[in-house]
CSV table of C-alpha atoms in Angstrom, one decimal:
chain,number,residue,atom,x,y,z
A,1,UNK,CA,0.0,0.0,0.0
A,2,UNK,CA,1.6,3.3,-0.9
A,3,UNK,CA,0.3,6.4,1.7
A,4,UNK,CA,1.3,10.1,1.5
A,5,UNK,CA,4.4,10.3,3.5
A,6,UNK,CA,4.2,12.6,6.5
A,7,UNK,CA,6.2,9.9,8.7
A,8,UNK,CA,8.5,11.1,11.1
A,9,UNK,CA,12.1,11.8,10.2
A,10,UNK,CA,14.5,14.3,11.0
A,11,UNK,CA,17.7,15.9,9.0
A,12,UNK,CA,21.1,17.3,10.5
A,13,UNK,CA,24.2,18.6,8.7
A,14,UNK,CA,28.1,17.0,10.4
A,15,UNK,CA,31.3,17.3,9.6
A,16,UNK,CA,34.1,14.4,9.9
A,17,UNK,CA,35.5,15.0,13.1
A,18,UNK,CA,39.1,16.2,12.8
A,19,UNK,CA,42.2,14.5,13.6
A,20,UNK,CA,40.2,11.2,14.2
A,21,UNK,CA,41.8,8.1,11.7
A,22,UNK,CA,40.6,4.6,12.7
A,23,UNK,CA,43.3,2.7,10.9
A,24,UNK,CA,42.7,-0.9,9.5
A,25,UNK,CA,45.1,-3.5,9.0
A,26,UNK,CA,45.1,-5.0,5.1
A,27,UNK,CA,46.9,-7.7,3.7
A,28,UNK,CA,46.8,-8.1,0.0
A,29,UNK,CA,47.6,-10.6,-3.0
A,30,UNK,CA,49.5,-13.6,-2.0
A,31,UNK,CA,49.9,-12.7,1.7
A,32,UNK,CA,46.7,-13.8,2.4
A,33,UNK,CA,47.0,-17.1,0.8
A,34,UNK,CA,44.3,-19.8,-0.8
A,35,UNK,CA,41.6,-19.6,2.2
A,36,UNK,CA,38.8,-20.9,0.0
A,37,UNK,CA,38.1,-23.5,-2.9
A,38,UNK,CA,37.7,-22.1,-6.3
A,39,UNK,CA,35.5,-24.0,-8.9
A,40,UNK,CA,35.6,-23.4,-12.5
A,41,UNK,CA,37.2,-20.5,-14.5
A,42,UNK,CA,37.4,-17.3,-12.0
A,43,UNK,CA,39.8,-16.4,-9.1
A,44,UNK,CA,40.5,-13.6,-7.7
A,45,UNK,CA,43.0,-11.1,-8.9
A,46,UNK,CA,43.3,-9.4,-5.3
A,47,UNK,CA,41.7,-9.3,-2.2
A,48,UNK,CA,41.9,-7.1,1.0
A,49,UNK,CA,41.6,-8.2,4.9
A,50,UNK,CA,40.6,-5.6,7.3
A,51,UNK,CA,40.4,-5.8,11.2
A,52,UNK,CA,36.3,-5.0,11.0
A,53,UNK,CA,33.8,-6.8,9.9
A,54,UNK,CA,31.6,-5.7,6.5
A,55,UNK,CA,28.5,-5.5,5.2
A,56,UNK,CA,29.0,-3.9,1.6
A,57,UNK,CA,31.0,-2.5,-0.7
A,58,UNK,CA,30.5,-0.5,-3.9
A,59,UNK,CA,32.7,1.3,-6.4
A,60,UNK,CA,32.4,4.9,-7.0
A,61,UNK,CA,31.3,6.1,-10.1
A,62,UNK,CA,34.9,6.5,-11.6
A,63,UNK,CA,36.1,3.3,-10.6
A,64,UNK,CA,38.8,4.5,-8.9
A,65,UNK,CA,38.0,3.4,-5.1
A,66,UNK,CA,35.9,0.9,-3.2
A,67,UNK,CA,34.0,2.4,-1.0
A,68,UNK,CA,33.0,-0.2,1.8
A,69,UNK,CA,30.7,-0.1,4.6
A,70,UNK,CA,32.0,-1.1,8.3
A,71,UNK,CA,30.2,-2.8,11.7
A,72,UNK,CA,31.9,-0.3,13.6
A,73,UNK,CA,29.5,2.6,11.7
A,74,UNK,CA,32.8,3.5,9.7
A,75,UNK,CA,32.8,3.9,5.6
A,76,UNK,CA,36.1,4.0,4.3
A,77,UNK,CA,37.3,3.7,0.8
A,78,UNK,CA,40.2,1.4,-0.5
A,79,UNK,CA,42.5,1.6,-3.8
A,80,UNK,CA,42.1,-2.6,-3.6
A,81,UNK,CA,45.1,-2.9,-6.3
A,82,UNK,CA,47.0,-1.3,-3.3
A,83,UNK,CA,45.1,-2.2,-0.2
A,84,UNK,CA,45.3,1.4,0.8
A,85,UNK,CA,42.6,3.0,3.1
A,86,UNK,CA,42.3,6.7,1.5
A,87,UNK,CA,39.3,7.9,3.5
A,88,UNK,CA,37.5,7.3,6.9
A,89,UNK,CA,33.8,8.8,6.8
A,90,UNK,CA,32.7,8.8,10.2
A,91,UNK,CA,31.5,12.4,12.0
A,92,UNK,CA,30.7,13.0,15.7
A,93,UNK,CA,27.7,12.1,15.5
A,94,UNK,CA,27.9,8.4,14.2
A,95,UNK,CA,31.2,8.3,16.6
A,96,UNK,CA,29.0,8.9,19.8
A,97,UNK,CA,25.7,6.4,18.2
A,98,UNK,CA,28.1,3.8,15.9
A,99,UNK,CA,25.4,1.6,14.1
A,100,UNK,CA,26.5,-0.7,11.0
A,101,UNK,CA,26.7,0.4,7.7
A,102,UNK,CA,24.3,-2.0,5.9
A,103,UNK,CA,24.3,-0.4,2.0
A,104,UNK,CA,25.6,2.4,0.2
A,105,UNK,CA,24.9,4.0,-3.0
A,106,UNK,CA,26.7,6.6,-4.8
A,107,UNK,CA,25.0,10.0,-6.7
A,108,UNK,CA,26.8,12.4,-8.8
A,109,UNK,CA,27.4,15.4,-6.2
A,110,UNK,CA,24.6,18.0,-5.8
A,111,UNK,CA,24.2,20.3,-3.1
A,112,UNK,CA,20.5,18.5,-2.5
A,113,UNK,CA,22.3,14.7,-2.1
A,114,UNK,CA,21.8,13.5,1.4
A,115,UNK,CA,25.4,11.6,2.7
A,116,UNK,CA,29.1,12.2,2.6
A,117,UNK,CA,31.0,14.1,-0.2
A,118,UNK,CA,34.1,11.4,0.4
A,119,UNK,CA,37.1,13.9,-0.3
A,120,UNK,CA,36.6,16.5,2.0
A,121,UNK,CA,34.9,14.1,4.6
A,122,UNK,CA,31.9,16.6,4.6
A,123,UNK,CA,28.6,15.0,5.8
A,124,UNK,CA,25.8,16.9,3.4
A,125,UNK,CA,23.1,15.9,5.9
A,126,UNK,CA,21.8,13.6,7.8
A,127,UNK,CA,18.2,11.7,7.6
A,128,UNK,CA,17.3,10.3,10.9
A,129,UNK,CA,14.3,7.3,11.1
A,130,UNK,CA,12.3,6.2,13.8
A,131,UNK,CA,13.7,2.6,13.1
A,132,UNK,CA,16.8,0.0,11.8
A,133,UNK,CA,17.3,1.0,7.9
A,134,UNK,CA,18.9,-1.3,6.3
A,135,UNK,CA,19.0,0.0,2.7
A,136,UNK,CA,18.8,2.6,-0.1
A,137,UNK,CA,17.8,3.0,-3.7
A,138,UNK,CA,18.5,6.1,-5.7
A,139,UNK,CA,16.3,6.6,-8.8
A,140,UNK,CA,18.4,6.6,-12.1
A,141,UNK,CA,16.8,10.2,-13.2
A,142,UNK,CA,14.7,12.0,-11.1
A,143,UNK,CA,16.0,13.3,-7.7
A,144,UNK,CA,13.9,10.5,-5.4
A,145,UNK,CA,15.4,7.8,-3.4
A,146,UNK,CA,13.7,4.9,-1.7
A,147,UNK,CA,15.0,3.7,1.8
A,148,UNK,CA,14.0,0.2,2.9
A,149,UNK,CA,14.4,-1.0,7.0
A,150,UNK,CA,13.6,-3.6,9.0
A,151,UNK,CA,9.3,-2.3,9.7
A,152,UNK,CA,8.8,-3.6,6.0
A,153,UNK,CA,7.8,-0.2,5.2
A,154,UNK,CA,9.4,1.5,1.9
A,155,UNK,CA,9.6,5.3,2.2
A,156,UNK,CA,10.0,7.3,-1.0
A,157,UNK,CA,12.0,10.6,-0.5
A,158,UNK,CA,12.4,13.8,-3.0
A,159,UNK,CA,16.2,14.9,-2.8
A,160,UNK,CA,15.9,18.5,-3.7
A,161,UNK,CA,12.9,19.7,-1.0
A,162,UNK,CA,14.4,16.7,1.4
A,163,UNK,CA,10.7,15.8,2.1
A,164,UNK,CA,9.3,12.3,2.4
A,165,UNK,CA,6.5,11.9,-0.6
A,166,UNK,CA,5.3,8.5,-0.1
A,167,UNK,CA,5.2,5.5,2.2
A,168,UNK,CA,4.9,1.5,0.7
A,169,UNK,CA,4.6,-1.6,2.5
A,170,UNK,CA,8.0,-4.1,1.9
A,171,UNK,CA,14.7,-5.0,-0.5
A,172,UNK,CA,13.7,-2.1,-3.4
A,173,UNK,CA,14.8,-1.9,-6.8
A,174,UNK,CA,13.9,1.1,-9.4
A,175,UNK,CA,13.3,-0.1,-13.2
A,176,UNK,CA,16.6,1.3,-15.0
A,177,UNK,CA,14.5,3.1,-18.2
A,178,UNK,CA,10.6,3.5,-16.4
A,179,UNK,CA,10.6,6.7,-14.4
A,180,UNK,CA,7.4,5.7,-12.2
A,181,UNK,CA,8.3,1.9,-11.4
A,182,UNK,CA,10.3,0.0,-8.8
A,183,UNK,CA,10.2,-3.6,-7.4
A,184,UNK,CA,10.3,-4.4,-4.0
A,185,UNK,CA,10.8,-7.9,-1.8
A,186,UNK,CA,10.9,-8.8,1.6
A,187,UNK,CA,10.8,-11.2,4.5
A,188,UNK,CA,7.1,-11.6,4.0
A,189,UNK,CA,8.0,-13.9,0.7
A,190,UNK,CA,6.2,-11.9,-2.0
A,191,UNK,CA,7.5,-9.5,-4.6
A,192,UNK,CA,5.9,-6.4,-4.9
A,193,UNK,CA,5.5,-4.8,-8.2
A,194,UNK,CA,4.8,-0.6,-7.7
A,195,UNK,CA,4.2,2.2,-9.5
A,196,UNK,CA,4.2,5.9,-7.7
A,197,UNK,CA,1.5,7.0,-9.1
A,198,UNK,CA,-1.0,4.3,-8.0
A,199,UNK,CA,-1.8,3.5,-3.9
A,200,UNK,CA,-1.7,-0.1,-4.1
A,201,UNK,CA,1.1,-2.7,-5.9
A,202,UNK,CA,0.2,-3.3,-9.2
A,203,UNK,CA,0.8,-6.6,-8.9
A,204,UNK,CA,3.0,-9.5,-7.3
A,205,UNK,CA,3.9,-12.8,-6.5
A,206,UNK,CA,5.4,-15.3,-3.6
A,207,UNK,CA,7.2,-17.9,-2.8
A,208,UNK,CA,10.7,-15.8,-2.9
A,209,UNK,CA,12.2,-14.8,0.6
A,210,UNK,CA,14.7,-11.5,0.5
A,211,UNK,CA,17.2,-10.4,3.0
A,212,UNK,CA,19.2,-8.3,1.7
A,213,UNK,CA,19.8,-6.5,-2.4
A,214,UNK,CA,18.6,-10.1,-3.6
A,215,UNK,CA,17.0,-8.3,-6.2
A,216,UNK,CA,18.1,-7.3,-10.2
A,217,UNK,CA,16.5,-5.5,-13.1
A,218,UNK,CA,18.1,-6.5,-16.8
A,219,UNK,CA,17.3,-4.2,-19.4
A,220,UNK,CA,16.7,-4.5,-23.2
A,221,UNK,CA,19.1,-3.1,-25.8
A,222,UNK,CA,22.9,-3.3,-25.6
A,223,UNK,CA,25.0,-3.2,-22.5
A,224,UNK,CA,25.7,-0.7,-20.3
A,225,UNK,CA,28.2,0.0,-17.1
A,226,UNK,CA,26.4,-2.2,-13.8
A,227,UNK,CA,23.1,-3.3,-15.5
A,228,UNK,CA,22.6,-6.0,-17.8
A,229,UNK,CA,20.9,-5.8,-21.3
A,230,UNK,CA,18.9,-8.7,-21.9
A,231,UNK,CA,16.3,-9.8,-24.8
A,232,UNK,CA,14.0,-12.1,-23.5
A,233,UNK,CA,10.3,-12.6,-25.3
A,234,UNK,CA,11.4,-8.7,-26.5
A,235,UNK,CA,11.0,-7.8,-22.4
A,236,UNK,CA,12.9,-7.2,-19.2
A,237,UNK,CA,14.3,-10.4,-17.1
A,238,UNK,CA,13.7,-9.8,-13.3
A,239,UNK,CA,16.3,-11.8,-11.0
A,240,UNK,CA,15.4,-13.2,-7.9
A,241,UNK,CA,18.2,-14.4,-5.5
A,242,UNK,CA,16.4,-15.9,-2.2
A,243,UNK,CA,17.4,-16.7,1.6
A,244,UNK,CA,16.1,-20.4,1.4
A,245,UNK,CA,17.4,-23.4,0.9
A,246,UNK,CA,15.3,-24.8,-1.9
A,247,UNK,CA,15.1,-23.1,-5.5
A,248,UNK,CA,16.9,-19.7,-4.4
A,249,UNK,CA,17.8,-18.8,-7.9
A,250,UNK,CA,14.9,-17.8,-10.2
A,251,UNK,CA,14.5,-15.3,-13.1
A,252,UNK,CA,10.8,-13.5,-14.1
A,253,UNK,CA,9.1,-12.1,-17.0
A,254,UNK,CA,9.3,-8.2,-15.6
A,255,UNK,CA,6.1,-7.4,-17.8
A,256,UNK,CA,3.8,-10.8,-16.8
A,257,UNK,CA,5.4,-11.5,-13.8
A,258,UNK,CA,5.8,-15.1,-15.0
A,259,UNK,CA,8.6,-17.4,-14.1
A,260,UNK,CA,10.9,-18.0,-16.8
A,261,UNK,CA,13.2,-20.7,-14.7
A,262,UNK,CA,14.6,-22.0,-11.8
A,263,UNK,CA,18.0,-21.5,-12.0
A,264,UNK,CA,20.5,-24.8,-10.5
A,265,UNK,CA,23.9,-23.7,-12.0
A,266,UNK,CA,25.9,-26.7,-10.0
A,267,UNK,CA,25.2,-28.9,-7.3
A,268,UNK,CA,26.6,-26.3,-4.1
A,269,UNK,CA,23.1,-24.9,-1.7
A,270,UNK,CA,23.4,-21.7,-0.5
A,271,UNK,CA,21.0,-19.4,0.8
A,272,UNK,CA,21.7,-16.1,-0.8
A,273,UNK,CA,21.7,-12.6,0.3
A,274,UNK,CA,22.4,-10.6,-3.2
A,275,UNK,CA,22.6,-10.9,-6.7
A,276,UNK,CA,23.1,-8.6,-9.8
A,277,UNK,CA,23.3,-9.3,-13.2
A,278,UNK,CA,27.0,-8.5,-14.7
A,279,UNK,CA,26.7,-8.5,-18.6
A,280,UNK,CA,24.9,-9.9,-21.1
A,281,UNK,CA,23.9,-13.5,-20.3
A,282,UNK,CA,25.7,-13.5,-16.8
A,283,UNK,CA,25.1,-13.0,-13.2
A,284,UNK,CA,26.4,-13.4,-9.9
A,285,UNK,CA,24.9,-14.4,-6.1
A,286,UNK,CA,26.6,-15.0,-3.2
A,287,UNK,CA,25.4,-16.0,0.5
A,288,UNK,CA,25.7,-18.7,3.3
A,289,UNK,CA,25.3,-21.9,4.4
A,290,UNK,CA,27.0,-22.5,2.1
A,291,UNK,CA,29.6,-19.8,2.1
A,292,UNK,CA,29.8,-18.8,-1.5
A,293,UNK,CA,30.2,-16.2,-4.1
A,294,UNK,CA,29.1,-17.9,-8.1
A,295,UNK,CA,29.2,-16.6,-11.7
A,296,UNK,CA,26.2,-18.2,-13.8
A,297,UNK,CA,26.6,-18.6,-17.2
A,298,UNK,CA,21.7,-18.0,-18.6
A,299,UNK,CA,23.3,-19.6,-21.8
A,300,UNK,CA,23.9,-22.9,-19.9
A,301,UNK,CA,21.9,-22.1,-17.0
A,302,UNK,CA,25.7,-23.6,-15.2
A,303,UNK,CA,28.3,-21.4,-13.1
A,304,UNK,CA,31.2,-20.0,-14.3
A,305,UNK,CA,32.9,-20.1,-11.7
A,306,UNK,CA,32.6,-20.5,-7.8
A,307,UNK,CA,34.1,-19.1,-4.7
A,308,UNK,CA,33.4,-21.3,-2.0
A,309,UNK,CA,34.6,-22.3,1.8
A,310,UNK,CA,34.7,-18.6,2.4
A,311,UNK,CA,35.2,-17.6,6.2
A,312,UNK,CA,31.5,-15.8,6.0
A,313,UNK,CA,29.0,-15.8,4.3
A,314,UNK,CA,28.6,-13.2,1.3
A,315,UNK,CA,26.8,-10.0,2.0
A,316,UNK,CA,27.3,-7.4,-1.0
A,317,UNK,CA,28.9,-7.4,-4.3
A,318,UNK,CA,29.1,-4.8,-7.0
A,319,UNK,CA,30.1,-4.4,-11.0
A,320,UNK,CA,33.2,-2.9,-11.3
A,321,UNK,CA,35.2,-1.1,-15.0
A,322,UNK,CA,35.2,-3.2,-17.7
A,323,UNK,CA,39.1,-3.3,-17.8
A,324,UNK,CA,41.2,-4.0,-21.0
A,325,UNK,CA,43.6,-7.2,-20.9
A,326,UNK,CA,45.4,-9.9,-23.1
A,327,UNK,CA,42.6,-12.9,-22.8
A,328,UNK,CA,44.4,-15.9,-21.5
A,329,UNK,CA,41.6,-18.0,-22.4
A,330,UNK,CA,38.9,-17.1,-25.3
A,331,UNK,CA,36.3,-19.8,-23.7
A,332,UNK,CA,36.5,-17.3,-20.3
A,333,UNK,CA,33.8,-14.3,-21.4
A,334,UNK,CA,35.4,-10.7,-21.2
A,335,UNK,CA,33.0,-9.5,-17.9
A,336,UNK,CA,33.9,-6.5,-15.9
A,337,UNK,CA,35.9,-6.6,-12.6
A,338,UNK,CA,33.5,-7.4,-9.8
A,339,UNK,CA,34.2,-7.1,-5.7
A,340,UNK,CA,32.1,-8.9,-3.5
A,341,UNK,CA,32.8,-9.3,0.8
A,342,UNK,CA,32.8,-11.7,3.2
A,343,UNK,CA,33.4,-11.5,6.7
A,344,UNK,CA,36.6,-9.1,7.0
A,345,UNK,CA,37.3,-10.0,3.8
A,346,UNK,CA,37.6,-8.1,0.3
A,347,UNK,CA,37.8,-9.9,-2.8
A,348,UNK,CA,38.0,-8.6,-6.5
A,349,UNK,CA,37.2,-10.7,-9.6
A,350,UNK,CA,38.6,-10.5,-12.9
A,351,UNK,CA,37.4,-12.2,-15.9
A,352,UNK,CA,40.4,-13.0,-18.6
């Protein structure tokens, strides 16, 4: 149900507190060692341990850093070719109420942007909710973003008169190219299908348990930076990566809302906390029980490659550049540079 938004919320302006550097102790490359067991044709081509546990990581817009998100309520962002902390985002406020840092999104910088502008460790504002929130969604054009937490509630907020516009009820996904569209999923095992005009979902279905950015959007047309382009039935494929045990993996028709398949790339369970499509025909998922991070292969419907035996389980991943390199092998696709985490962990992928 979507409701005018007149929720409470409040909104402060910080500043990193001076002189305060937490530092974190990397190792990188070969120092770490082979910690897990690799499966197929990926491995990583570095990898970064920290001190502090994580819960995401995602690469700035340039590509230049990892920015990843700390238990101890700290963002700091890595060169992970040199395992070199740069910055430490934490202000006086989050140093006297440290809370974990569960996702993070980056937006081109605009005075109206809620968060941190990274080099000069200013905090733009501050949006404080009357509960845990767990994640974020910025909208690919307008100036809205969508927060998700753990009420099941979805608030909708406008950047540039930092005012809540809507509330929905259920982790939330805009559509890439539809302006008034976004997908949401939850713990109450349904996928909600919205529009931001209309009050209620438009539509939906169950059987699919989310706890945590377990949900992807392909497009159609040719490929582009994070998102995949994808020509199914001349629509959009919607991916679906599940905490359950049984059938976690499962990719819809975005327009009918009808299962395409049930994706069983190799014979490893997991139950998964994220997923995101890579490039055409590929996607990764990672999560626990097994420990596990997989590339899947929708020609074969087969992974790739796996990471598996990992310390923790798999939280967060993101696409990285798409970086230029002699091919060692022409049956391995040319995929961009990934980074998923685990545990304390950093780990980058490259595809060659």
């Amino acid at each position: 149900m979507a409701m005018s938004g007149n929720h409470k919320f409040g909104i402060s302006r910080s500043f990193s507190k001076q002189g305060h550097v937490k530092d974190v102790h990397t190792l990188i490359g070969e120092q770490l060692g082979q910690e897990f067991i690799l499966d197929g044709g990926i491995i990583p081509s570095s990898f970064i341990e920290t001190n502090v546990d994580i819960l995401c990581v995602k690469y700035t817009a340039n590509h230049e850093y990892l920015a990843v998100g700390f238990t101890d309520g700290y963002v700091r962002l890595f060169r992970p070719r040199k395992g070199e902390c740069v910055f430490s985002l934490m202000d006086t406020e989050t140093l006297e109420n440290p809370v974990p840092v569960s996702d993070i999104k980056h937006r081109l910088s605009s005075r109206a942007n809620p968060g941190w502008k990274y080099e000069s460790g200013h905090c733009v504002y501050t949006i404080h909710e009357h509960r845990q929130t767990l994640g974020l969604e910025f909208h690919r054009r307008s100036p809205k973003f969508l927060t998700v937490g753990n009420d099941s509630i979805i608030y909708m907020y406008d950047e540039e008169t930092r005012t809540q516009e809507q509330v929905f009820k259920s982790s939330a996904r805009f559509h890439p190219r539809n302006n008034y569209e976004f997908v949401s999923g939850g713990w109450d095992n349904t996928i909600q299908f919205w529009d931001i005009r209309q009050q209620f979902s438009v539509r939906n279905f169950g059987g699919v348990h989310i706890c945590g950015n377990g949900i992807d959007i392909s497009q159609s047309g040719t490929e582009v930076h994070y998102l995949v382009h994808i020509v199914h039935s001349g629509g959009t494929k919607l991916l679906t990566c599940s905490w359950q045990p049984e059938d976690p993996i499962k990719l819809w028709d975005y327009g009918s809302g009808k299962l395409i398949s049930v994706v069983k790339p190799d014979i490893f369970l997991s139950k998964l906390y994220c997923g995101l499509f890579i490039a055409k025909d590929f996607f990764m998922c990672g999560g626990t029980d097994t420990n596990l991070f997989r590339v899947v292969d929708q020609r074969s419907m087969s992974s790739l490659g796996i990471l598996r035996g990992l310390d923790k389980g798999v939280y967060s991943m993101d696409v990285g550049p798409l970086v230029r390199q002699v091919r060692q092998s022409f049956q391995i696709p040319h995929l961009p540079r990934v980074a998923f985490c685990a545990g304390r962990k950093i780990y980058e992928i490259d595809f060659h």
